[in-house]
mmCIF file of C-alpha atoms in Angstrom:
data_model
loop_
_atom_site.group_PDB
_atom_site.id
_atom_site.type_symbol
_atom_site.label_atom_id
_atom_site.label_comp_id
_atom_site.label_asym_id
_atom_site.label_seq_id
_atom_site.Cartn_x
_atom_site.Cartn_y
_atom_site.Cartn_z
ATOM 1 C CA UNK A 1 14.661 4.025 -9.030
ATOM 2 C CA UNK A 2 13.116 5.344 -5.862
ATOM 3 C CA UNK A 3 13.931 3.715 -2.534
ATOM 4 C CA UNK A 4 12.359 4.171 0.874
ATOM 5 C CA UNK A 5 14.200 3.263 4.079
ATOM 6 C CA UNK A 6 12.739 2.776 7.541
ATOM 7 C CA UNK A 7 15.592 2.191 9.961
ATOM 8 C CA UNK A 8 13.522 1.113 12.970
ATOM 9 C CA UNK A 9 12.164 -2.433 12.534
ATOM 10 C CA UNK A 10 10.361 -2.319 15.901
ATOM 11 C CA UNK A 11 9.387 0.286 18.475
ATOM 12 C CA UNK A 12 7.504 0.098 21.733
ATOM 13 C CA UNK A 13 6.117 2.900 23.919
ATOM 14 C CA UNK A 14 3.672 3.331 26.788
ATOM 15 C CA UNK A 15 0.159 4.520 26.197
ATOM 16 C CA UNK A 16 -0.178 8.338 26.088
ATOM 17 C CA UNK A 17 3.490 8.823 25.179
ATOM 18 C CA UNK A 18 4.685 10.480 21.981
ATOM 19 C CA UNK A 19 6.565 8.390 19.447
ATOM 20 C CA UNK A 20 8.395 9.290 16.233
ATOM 21 C CA UNK A 21 8.912 6.879 13.354
ATOM 22 C CA UNK A 22 11.726 7.606 10.903
ATOM 23 C CA UNK A 23 11.702 7.400 7.120
ATOM 24 C CA UNK A 24 14.217 8.474 4.509
ATOM 25 C CA UNK A 25 13.906 8.177 0.769
ATOM 26 C CA UNK A 26 15.981 8.591 -2.335
ATOM 27 C CA UNK A 27 14.701 10.138 -5.543
ATOM 28 C CA UNK A 28 15.730 12.452 -8.339
ATOM 29 C CA UNK A 29 12.158 13.665 -8.761
ATOM 30 C CA UNK A 30 11.255 17.183 -7.715
ATOM 31 C CA UNK A 31 7.504 16.667 -7.423
ATOM 32 C CA UNK A 32 6.224 13.624 -5.597
ATOM 33 C CA UNK A 33 4.035 12.529 -2.729
ATOM 34 C CA UNK A 34 4.797 10.802 0.540
ATOM 35 C CA UNK A 35 2.483 8.739 2.702
ATOM 36 C CA UNK A 36 2.311 6.893 5.967
ATOM 37 C CA UNK A 37 0.146 3.793 6.000
ATOM 38 C CA UNK A 38 -0.895 1.778 9.025
ATOM 39 C CA UNK A 39 -1.525 -1.970 8.871
ATOM 40 C CA UNK A 40 -3.029 -3.397 12.077
ATOM 41 C CA UNK A 41 -3.364 -7.143 12.678
ATOM 42 C CA UNK A 42 -6.661 -6.984 10.798
ATOM 43 C CA UNK A 43 -4.301 -6.499 7.787
ATOM 44 C CA UNK A 44 -6.184 -3.598 6.170
ATOM 45 C CA UNK A 45 -3.776 -0.912 4.947
ATOM 46 C CA UNK A 46 -5.070 2.426 6.178
ATOM 47 C CA UNK A 47 -3.830 5.816 5.000
ATOM 48 C CA UNK A 48 -2.638 7.810 8.027
ATOM 49 C CA UNK A 49 -1.273 10.978 6.476
ATOM 50 C CA UNK A 50 -0.184 12.412 3.146
ATOM 51 C CA UNK A 51 2.398 15.044 2.207
ATOM 52 C CA UNK A 52 2.876 16.813 -1.114
ATOM 53 C CA UNK A 53 6.553 17.523 -1.786
ATOM 54 C CA UNK A 54 5.914 20.989 -3.203
ATOM 55 C CA UNK A 55 4.240 22.085 0.038
ATOM 56 C CA UNK A 56 6.605 23.249 2.750
ATOM 57 C CA UNK A 57 4.013 23.052 5.500
ATOM 58 C CA UNK A 58 4.053 19.785 7.404
ATOM 59 C CA UNK A 59 0.844 17.753 7.185
ATOM 60 C CA UNK A 60 -1.194 17.129 10.346
ATOM 61 C CA UNK A 61 -4.134 14.799 10.984
ATOM 62 C CA UNK A 62 -5.350 14.958 14.573
ATOM 63 C CA UNK A 63 -2.720 13.146 16.710
ATOM 64 C CA UNK A 64 -0.545 12.394 13.677
ATOM 65 C CA UNK A 65 1.925 14.851 12.183
ATOM 66 C CA UNK A 66 4.952 14.675 9.953
ATOM 67 C CA UNK A 67 8.324 16.361 9.858
ATOM 68 C CA UNK A 68 9.096 16.710 6.169
ATOM 69 C CA UNK A 69 12.656 17.776 5.345
ATOM 70 C CA UNK A 70 12.859 17.827 1.551
ATOM 71 C CA UNK A 71 16.552 18.667 1.264
ATOM 72 C CA UNK A 72 17.438 15.853 3.666
ATOM 73 C CA UNK A 73 14.879 13.530 2.034
ATOM 74 C CA UNK A 74 13.434 12.742 5.410
ATOM 75 C CA UNK A 75 9.772 12.139 6.303
ATOM 76 C CA UNK A 76 9.181 11.182 9.930
ATOM 77 C CA UNK A 77 5.810 10.478 11.568
ATOM 78 C CA UNK A 78 4.996 11.724 15.066
ATOM 79 C CA UNK A 79 2.156 10.140 16.999
ATOM 80 C CA UNK A 80 1.069 12.165 20.014
ATOM 81 C CA UNK A 81 -0.901 10.810 22.991
ATOM 82 C CA UNK A 82 -0.481 7.275 21.662
ATOM 83 C CA UNK A 83 -3.381 4.858 22.081
ATOM 84 C CA UNK A 84 -3.612 1.077 22.214
ATOM 85 C CA UNK A 85 -5.343 1.144 18.835
ATOM 86 C CA UNK A 86 -2.220 2.646 17.292
ATOM 87 C CA UNK A 87 -0.498 -0.726 17.606
ATOM 88 C CA UNK A 88 0.262 -1.744 14.011
ATOM 89 C CA UNK A 89 2.871 -2.003 11.302
ATOM 90 C CA UNK A 90 3.582 1.411 9.837
ATOM 91 C CA UNK A 91 4.810 1.794 6.271
ATOM 92 C CA UNK A 92 6.308 4.908 4.758
ATOM 93 C CA UNK A 93 5.602 5.164 1.031
ATOM 94 C CA UNK A 94 6.631 7.262 -1.962
ATOM 95 C CA UNK A 95 4.627 7.970 -5.083
ATOM 96 C CA UNK A 96 5.456 9.478 -8.436
ATOM 97 C CA UNK A 97 3.549 9.382 -11.680
ATOM 98 C CA UNK A 98 4.736 6.764 -14.120
ATOM 99 C CA UNK A 99 4.803 7.407 -17.856
ATOM 100 C CA UNK A 100 1.812 5.109 -18.151
ATOM 101 C CA UNK A 101 -0.240 7.449 -15.991
ATOM 102 C CA UNK A 102 -0.902 5.133 -13.077
ATOM 103 C CA UNK A 103 0.707 5.967 -9.758
ATOM 104 C CA UNK A 104 3.155 3.402 -8.451
ATOM 105 C CA UNK A 105 3.533 3.317 -4.669
ATOM 106 C CA UNK A 106 6.940 2.304 -3.280
ATOM 107 C CA UNK A 107 7.006 1.117 0.331
ATOM 108 C CA UNK A 108 9.653 1.063 3.020
ATOM 109 C CA UNK A 109 10.270 -2.123 5.021
ATOM 110 C CA UNK A 110 7.961 -1.055 7.818
ATOM 111 C CA UNK A 111 8.175 -0.328 11.538
ATOM 112 C CA UNK A 112 6.248 -2.529 13.947
ATOM 113 C CA UNK A 113 4.876 -0.224 16.662
ATOM 114 C CA UNK A 114 3.517 -1.584 19.918
ATOM 115 C CA UNK A 115 1.647 0.624 22.387
ATOM 116 C CA UNK A 116 1.750 -0.859 25.891
ATOM 117 C CA UNK A 117 -0.961 -0.223 28.510
ATOM 118 C CA UNK B 1 -19.084 3.898 -1.013
ATOM 119 C CA UNK B 2 -15.432 4.471 -0.037
ATOM 120 C CA UNK B 3 -14.297 0.868 0.103
ATOM 121 C CA UNK B 4 -12.392 -1.672 -1.897
ATOM 122 C CA UNK B 5 -13.981 -5.090 -1.422
ATOM 123 C CA UNK B 6 -11.959 -8.265 -1.871
ATOM 124 C CA UNK B 7 -13.293 -11.795 -1.986
ATOM 125 C CA UNK B 8 -12.669 -14.354 -0.719
ATOM 126 C CA UNK B 9 -10.976 -13.352 2.540
ATOM 127 C CA UNK B 10 -9.247 -16.712 2.824
ATOM 128 C CA UNK B 11 -8.413 -19.284 0.147
ATOM 129 C CA UNK B 12 -6.679 -22.648 0.337
ATOM 130 C CA UNK B 13 -5.843 -24.256 -2.985
ATOM 131 C CA UNK B 14 -3.858 -27.159 -4.304
ATOM 132 C CA UNK B 15 -1.052 -26.758 -6.781
ATOM 133 C CA UNK B 16 -3.206 -28.125 -9.623
ATOM 134 C CA UNK B 17 -6.251 -25.991 -8.865
ATOM 135 C CA UNK B 18 -7.564 -22.942 -10.727
ATOM 136 C CA UNK B 19 -9.041 -20.186 -8.632
ATOM 137 C CA UNK B 20 -9.751 -16.473 -8.906
ATOM 138 C CA UNK B 21 -9.479 -13.507 -6.561
ATOM 139 C CA UNK B 22 -11.966 -10.687 -6.959
ATOM 140 C CA UNK B 23 -11.676 -6.985 -6.207
ATOM 141 C CA UNK B 24 -14.407 -4.369 -6.552
ATOM 142 C CA UNK B 25 -14.602 -0.609 -6.025
ATOM 143 C CA UNK B 26 -17.340 1.917 -6.706
ATOM 144 C CA UNK B 27 -15.427 5.134 -6.064
ATOM 145 C CA UNK B 28 -14.899 5.913 -9.742
ATOM 146 C CA UNK B 29 -11.160 5.289 -9.434
ATOM 147 C CA UNK B 30 -9.547 4.617 -12.793
ATOM 148 C CA UNK B 31 -6.383 2.865 -11.610
ATOM 149 C CA UNK B 32 -6.416 -0.509 -9.867
ATOM 150 C CA UNK B 33 -3.550 -2.552 -8.470
ATOM 151 C CA UNK B 34 -2.612 -6.011 -7.263
ATOM 152 C CA UNK B 35 0.020 -6.325 -4.547
ATOM 153 C CA UNK B 36 1.503 -9.418 -2.922
ATOM 154 C CA UNK B 37 2.546 -9.249 0.727
ATOM 155 C CA UNK B 38 4.557 -11.865 2.584
ATOM 156 C CA UNK B 39 4.552 -11.939 6.383
ATOM 157 C CA UNK B 40 6.369 -9.025 8.032
ATOM 158 C CA UNK B 41 7.280 -7.560 4.633
ATOM 159 C CA UNK B 42 5.975 -4.568 2.685
ATOM 160 C CA UNK B 43 3.565 -5.087 -0.195
ATOM 161 C CA UNK B 44 5.180 -5.804 -3.572
ATOM 162 C CA UNK B 45 3.545 -4.512 -6.723
ATOM 163 C CA UNK B 46 2.372 -7.140 -9.204
ATOM 164 C CA UNK B 47 0.082 -5.443 -11.736
ATOM 165 C CA UNK B 48 -1.351 -2.022 -12.497
ATOM 166 C CA UNK B 49 -4.439 -1.311 -14.562
ATOM 167 C CA UNK B 50 -5.108 2.203 -15.780
ATOM 168 C CA UNK B 51 -8.415 2.881 -17.515
ATOM 169 C CA UNK B 52 -9.006 -0.870 -17.714
ATOM 170 C CA UNK B 53 -5.781 -1.496 -19.596
ATOM 171 C CA UNK B 54 -2.788 -3.312 -18.155
ATOM 172 C CA UNK B 55 -0.083 -0.678 -17.789
ATOM 173 C CA UNK B 56 2.463 -2.351 -15.510
ATOM 174 C CA UNK B 57 3.393 -6.017 -15.083
ATOM 175 C CA UNK B 58 6.247 -6.347 -12.610
ATOM 176 C CA UNK B 59 7.618 -9.507 -14.270
ATOM 177 C CA UNK B 60 5.041 -11.658 -12.545
ATOM 178 C CA UNK B 61 5.004 -15.389 -13.478
ATOM 179 C CA UNK B 62 2.314 -16.374 -15.962
ATOM 180 C CA UNK B 63 0.593 -18.569 -13.383
ATOM 181 C CA UNK B 64 -0.888 -15.247 -12.209
ATOM 182 C CA UNK B 65 -3.242 -13.752 -14.787
ATOM 183 C CA UNK B 66 -4.963 -10.419 -14.138
ATOM 184 C CA UNK B 67 -8.184 -9.274 -15.739
ATOM 185 C CA UNK B 68 -10.098 -6.004 -15.612
ATOM 186 C CA UNK B 69 -13.598 -6.624 -17.030
ATOM 187 C CA UNK B 70 -14.809 -3.091 -16.276
ATOM 188 C CA UNK B 71 -13.780 0.034 -14.402
ATOM 189 C CA UNK B 72 -15.077 -1.280 -11.068
ATOM 190 C CA UNK B 73 -13.815 -4.832 -11.122
ATOM 191 C CA UNK B 74 -10.396 -6.447 -11.035
ATOM 192 C CA UNK B 75 -9.718 -10.174 -10.995
ATOM 193 C CA UNK B 76 -6.602 -12.225 -10.425
ATOM 194 C CA UNK B 77 -6.746 -15.713 -11.932
ATOM 195 C CA UNK B 78 -4.533 -18.316 -10.321
ATOM 196 C CA UNK B 79 -3.337 -21.555 -11.898
ATOM 197 C CA UNK B 80 -0.646 -24.085 -11.004
ATOM 198 C CA UNK B 81 0.623 -22.077 -8.061
ATOM 199 C CA UNK B 82 3.535 -23.073 -5.872
ATOM 200 C CA UNK B 83 3.645 -23.157 -2.058
ATOM 201 C CA UNK B 84 5.923 -20.093 -2.109
ATOM 202 C CA UNK B 85 3.035 -18.148 -3.651
ATOM 203 C CA UNK B 86 1.249 -18.335 -0.309
ATOM 204 C CA UNK B 87 0.796 -14.733 0.833
ATOM 205 C CA UNK B 88 -1.667 -11.926 1.433
ATOM 206 C CA UNK B 89 -2.902 -10.516 -1.879
ATOM 207 C CA UNK B 90 -3.970 -6.906 -1.656
ATOM 208 C CA UNK B 91 -6.023 -4.980 -4.164
ATOM 209 C CA UNK B 92 -5.994 -1.200 -4.242
ATOM 210 C CA UNK B 93 -7.424 1.621 -6.288
ATOM 211 C CA UNK B 94 -6.486 5.241 -6.859
ATOM 212 C CA UNK B 95 -7.766 8.162 -8.807
ATOM 213 C CA UNK B 96 -5.227 8.201 -11.647
ATOM 214 C CA UNK B 97 -4.629 9.723 -14.283
ATOM 215 C CA UNK B 98 -1.764 12.105 -14.979
ATOM 216 C CA UNK B 99 -2.652 15.591 -13.856
ATOM 217 C CA UNK B 100 -4.798 14.632 -10.906
ATOM 218 C CA UNK B 101 -3.330 14.997 -7.455
ATOM 219 C CA UNK B 102 -2.844 11.537 -6.010
ATOM 220 C CA UNK B 103 -4.495 10.949 -2.685
ATOM 221 C CA UNK B 104 -2.796 7.623 -2.204
ATOM 222 C CA UNK B 105 -4.377 4.269 -2.553
ATOM 223 C CA UNK B 106 -7.489 2.828 -1.012
ATOM 224 C CA UNK B 107 -6.726 -0.759 -0.101
ATOM 225 C CA UNK B 108 -8.940 -3.754 0.326
ATOM 226 C CA UNK B 109 -8.504 -6.014 3.337
ATOM 227 C CA UNK B 110 -6.819 -8.679 1.233
ATOM 228 C CA UNK B 111 -7.150 -12.367 0.453
ATOM 229 C CA UNK B 112 -5.015 -14.689 2.560
ATOM 230 C CA UNK B 113 -3.916 -17.390 0.089
ATOM 231 C CA UNK B 114 -2.434 -20.715 1.135
ATOM 232 C CA UNK B 115 -1.119 -23.091 -1.525
ATOM 233 C CA UNK B 116 -0.819 -26.703 -0.404
#
């Protein structure tokens, strides 16, 4: 079974600083997908960034980028120029295709990020 | 339309009540999911529907009964719940099937359920 581990339950930084959230995972799969989701107090889960395991290039979406180390099974999220609106719970997630065809998403325990003014 | 819509947003029910949660998407996604999320915890998978057929039931108690009437609609029927079932219930959809590159889930904003 796949597992996802986020070792930082809480983090806090000042506005405009850069912050990195850690995520490691365990799998025997060779092809899979990794995601970072953001869940603000409004509770909607929002996709932040997506990485395909067969791509070596790290994904980037504006201020958000990942450091994907496949051999180390590590998938960290870097937020540059952090903003107050980045305050949220961040979940790292792993996806593989099940034999039934649907795509089960496995979440880490989450990191609560607070951006201070 | 790029949204998953869940209704109601809040629900309070007694342990003898019967209620239903509704989820709707019009993105043409063929896989739909129910997740349960307790406070400060990650979502836990309950059910998966693929092409309107139940494909995964994560050993959920029978007091939770899912239904997928068509490709756009997913219901969760609730009966004889316990106070420990109080949680945020999230619906999500994804493109499915095997062979298509997954772009992750699109989540609804959830139903906050309180069982009294």
